[in-house]
mmCIF file of C-alpha atoms in Angstrom:
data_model
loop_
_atom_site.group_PDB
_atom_site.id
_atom_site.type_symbol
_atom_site.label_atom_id
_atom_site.label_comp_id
_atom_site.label_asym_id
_atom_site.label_seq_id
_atom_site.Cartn_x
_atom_site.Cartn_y
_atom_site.Cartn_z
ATOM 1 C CA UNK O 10 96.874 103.513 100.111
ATOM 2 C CA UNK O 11 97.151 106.334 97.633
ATOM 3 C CA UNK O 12 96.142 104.260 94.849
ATOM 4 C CA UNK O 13 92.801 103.399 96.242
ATOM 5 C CA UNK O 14 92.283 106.944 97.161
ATOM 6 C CA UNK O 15 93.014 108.153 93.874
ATOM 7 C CA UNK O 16 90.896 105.154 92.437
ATOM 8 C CA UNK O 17 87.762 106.216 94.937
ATOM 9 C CA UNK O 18 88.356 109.896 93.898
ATOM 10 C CA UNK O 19 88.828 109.037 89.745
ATOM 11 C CA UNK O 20 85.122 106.613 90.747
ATOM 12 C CA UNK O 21 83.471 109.368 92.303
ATOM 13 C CA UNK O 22 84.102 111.629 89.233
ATOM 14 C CA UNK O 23 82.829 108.971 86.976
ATOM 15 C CA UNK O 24 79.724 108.737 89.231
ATOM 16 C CA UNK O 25 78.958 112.293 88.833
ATOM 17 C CA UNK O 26 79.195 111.951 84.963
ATOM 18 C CA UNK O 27 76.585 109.056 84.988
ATOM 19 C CA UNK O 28 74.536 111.089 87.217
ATOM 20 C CA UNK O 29 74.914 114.021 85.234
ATOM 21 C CA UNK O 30 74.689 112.096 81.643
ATOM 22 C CA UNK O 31 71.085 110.383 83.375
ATOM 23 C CA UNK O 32 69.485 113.725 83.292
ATOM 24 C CA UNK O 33 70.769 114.469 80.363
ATOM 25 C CA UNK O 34 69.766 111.452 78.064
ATOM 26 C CA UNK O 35 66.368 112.013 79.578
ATOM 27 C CA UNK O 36 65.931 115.763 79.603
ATOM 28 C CA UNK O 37 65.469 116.344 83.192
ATOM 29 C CA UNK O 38 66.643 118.438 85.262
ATOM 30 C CA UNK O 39 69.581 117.025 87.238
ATOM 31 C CA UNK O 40 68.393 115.118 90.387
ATOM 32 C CA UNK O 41 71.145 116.205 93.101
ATOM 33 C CA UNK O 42 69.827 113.175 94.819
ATOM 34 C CA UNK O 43 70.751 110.432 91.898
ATOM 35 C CA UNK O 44 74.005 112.275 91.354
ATOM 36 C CA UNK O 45 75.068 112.152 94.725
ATOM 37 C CA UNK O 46 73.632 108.507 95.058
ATOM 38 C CA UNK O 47 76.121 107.460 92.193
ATOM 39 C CA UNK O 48 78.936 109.401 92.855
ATOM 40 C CA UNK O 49 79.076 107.264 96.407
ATOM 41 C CA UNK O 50 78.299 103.613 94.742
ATOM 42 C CA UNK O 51 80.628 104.043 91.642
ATOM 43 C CA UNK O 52 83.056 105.314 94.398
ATOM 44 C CA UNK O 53 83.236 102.987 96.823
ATOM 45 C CA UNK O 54 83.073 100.259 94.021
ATOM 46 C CA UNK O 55 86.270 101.243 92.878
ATOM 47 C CA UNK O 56 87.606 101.775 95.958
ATOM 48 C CA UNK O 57 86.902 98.031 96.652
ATOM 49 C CA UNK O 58 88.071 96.799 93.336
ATOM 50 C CA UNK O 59 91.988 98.500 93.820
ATOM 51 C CA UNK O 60 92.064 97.022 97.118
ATOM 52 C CA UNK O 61 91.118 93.564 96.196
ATOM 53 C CA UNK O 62 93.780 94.313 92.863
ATOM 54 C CA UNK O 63 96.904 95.261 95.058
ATOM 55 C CA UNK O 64 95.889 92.495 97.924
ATOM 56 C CA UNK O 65 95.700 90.148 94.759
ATOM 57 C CA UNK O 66 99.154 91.118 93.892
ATOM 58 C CA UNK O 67 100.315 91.269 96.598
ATOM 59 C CA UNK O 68 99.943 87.592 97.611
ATOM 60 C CA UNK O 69 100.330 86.578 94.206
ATOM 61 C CA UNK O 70 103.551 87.673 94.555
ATOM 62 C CA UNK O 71 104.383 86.170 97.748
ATOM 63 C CA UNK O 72 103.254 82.659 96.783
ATOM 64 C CA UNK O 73 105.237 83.294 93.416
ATOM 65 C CA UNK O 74 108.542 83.743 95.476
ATOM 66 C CA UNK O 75 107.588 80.495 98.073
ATOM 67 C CA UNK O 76 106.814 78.390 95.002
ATOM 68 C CA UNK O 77 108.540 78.168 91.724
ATOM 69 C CA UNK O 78 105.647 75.866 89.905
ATOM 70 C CA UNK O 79 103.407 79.450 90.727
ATOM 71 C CA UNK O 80 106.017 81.299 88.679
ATOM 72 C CA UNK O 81 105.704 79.334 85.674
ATOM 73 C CA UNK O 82 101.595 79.275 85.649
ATOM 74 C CA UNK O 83 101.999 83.328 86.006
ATOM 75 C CA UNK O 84 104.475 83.129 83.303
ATOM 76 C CA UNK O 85 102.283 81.499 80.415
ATOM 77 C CA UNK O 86 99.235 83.175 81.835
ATOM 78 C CA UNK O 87 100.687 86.594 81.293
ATOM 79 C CA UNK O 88 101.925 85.125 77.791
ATOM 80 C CA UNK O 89 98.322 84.220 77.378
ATOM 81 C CA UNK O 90 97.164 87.974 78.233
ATOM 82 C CA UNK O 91 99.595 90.071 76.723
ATOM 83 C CA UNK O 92 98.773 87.881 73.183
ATOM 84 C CA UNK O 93 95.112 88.917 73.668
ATOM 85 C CA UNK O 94 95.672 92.422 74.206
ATOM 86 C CA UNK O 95 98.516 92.797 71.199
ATOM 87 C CA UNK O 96 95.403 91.223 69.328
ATOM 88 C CA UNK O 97 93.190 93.686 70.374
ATOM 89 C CA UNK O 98 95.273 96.643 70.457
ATOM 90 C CA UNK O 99 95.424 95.450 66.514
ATOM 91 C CA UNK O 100 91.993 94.828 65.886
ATOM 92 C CA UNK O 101 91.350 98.680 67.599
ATOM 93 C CA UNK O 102 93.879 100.045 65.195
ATOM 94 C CA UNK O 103 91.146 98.490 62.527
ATOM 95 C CA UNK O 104 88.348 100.108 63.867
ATOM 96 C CA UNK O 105 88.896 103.145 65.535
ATOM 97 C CA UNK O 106 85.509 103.691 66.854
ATOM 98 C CA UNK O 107 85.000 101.081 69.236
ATOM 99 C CA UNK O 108 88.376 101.607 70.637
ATOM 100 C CA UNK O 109 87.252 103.168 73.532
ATOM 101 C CA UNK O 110 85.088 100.116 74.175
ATOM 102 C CA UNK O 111 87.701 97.963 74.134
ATOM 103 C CA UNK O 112 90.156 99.257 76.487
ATOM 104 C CA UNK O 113 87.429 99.305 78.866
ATOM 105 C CA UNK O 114 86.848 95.847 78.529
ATOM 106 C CA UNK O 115 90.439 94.774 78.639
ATOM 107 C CA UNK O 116 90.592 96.723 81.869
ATOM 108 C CA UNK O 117 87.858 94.807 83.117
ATOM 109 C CA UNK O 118 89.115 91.232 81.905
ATOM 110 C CA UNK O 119 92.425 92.263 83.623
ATOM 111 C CA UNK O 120 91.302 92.925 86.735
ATOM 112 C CA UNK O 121 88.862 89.321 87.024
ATOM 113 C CA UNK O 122 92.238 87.966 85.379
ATOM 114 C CA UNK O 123 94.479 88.803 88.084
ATOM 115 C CA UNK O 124 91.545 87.749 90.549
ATOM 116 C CA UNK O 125 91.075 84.372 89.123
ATOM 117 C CA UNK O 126 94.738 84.074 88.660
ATOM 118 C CA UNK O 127 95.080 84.241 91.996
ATOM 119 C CA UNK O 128 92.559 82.109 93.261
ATOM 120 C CA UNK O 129 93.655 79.274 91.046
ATOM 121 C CA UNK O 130 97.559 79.997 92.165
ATOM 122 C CA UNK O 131 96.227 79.935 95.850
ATOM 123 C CA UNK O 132 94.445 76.938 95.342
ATOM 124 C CA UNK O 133 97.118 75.274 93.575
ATOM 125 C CA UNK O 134 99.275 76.082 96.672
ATOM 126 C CA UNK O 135 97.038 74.341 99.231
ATOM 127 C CA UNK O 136 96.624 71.469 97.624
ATOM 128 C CA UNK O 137 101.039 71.306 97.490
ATOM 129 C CA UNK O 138 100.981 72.438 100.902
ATOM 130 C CA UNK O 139 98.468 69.866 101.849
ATOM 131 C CA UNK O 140 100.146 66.954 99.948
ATOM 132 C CA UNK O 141 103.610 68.004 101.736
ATOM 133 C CA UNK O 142 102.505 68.789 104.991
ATOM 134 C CA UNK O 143 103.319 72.240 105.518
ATOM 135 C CA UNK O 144 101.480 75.685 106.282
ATOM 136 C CA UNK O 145 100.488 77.612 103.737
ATOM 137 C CA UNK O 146 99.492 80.273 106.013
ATOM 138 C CA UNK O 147 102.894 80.709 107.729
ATOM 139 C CA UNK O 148 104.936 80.434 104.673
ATOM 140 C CA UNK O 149 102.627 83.333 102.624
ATOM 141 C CA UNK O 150 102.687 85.686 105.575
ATOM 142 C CA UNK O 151 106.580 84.951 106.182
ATOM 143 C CA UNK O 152 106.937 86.221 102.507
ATOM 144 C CA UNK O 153 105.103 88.890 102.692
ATOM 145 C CA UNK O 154 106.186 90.155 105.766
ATOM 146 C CA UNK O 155 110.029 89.880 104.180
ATOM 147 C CA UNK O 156 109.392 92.035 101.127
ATOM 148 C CA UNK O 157 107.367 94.535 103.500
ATOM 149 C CA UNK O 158 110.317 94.934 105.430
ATOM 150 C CA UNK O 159 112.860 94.999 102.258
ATOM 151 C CA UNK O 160 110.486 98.021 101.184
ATOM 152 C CA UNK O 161 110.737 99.956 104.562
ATOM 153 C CA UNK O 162 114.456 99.939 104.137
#
C-alpha cells in the first residue's frame, strides 16, 4: 500500500510540473484549472500502474512457485531484459544527453514487460491446468495465500 501511495504522491508532483511547464512553454499565465486537472490524471495513472505492477508480481510469483516450467520462462526472460538494459546503460554512457530519455523508456518497457510476462505465464498455466485437469484458480490463490501468511509471521 505505501508504494502506490508514494507512486500517486511522486505522479501528482509530476502533474503539477506538466501543468506548470504548459504555461510556461506557452507564456501564459498558469491556469490553476489545467494544473490541478493534471496533477489528478498523472496521479491516479500512476497510482493504477503500481497496483497493476505489484498484483503482476505478485501472481507471477505465485504461479512461479506452483509451476517450475514458469520459472524457467521468467528465467531467460529476465536474461533477455537485463541484456537490453546492460546494452543501453552502455549506449547512454555514449551519449550522455539522451540518457535521461532512456531510463524513462526502460522504465516504461519494464513495466509492459512484467505485464506481458505475466499474461503469457498465466496463459501458459491454463492451458497446463486445462490439459491436466486441475484448478488454476485454487492452486494460485493457495500460493498466495501461503506466502501472505509466511510474511505476517
Amino acid at each position: 500500500m505505501l508504494i502506490i501511495v508514494a507512486s500517486t504522491i511522486l505522479g501528482a508532483i509530476f502533474g503539477v510540473i506538466i501543468g506548470f511547464s504548459g504555461a510556461a512553454a506557452n507564456d501564459e499565465p498558469v491556469n490553476p484549472t489545467f494544473v490541478l486537472t493534471c496533477l489528478g490524471i498523472v496521479a491516479v495513472t500512476f497510482a493504477i500502474v503500481a497496483a497493476m505492477v505489484l498484483f503482476s508480481y505478485r501472481s507471477l510469483k505465485a504461479t512461479c512457485e506452483a509451476w517450475t516450467p514458469a520459472r524457467v520462462i521468467v528465467a531467460i526472460v529476465g536474461i533477455i531484459i537485463a541484456y537490453r538494459l546492460f546494452n543501453n546503460v552502455r549506449l547512454s554512457l555514449f551519449m550522455g544527453d539522451t540518457i535521461q530519455q532512456i531510463v524513462i523508456v526502460n522504465a516504461m518497457g519494464l513495466v509492459f514487460a512484467l505485464l506481458f510476462l505475466n499474461l503469457g505465464v498465466r496463459f501458459l498455466f491454463i492451458i497446463y491446468c486445462m490439459i491436466t485437469g486441475r484448478d488454476e484458480d485454487k492452486i494460485i490463490t493457495r500460493n498466495i495465500s501461503a506466502s501472505h501468511e509466511k510474511e505476517r509471521k
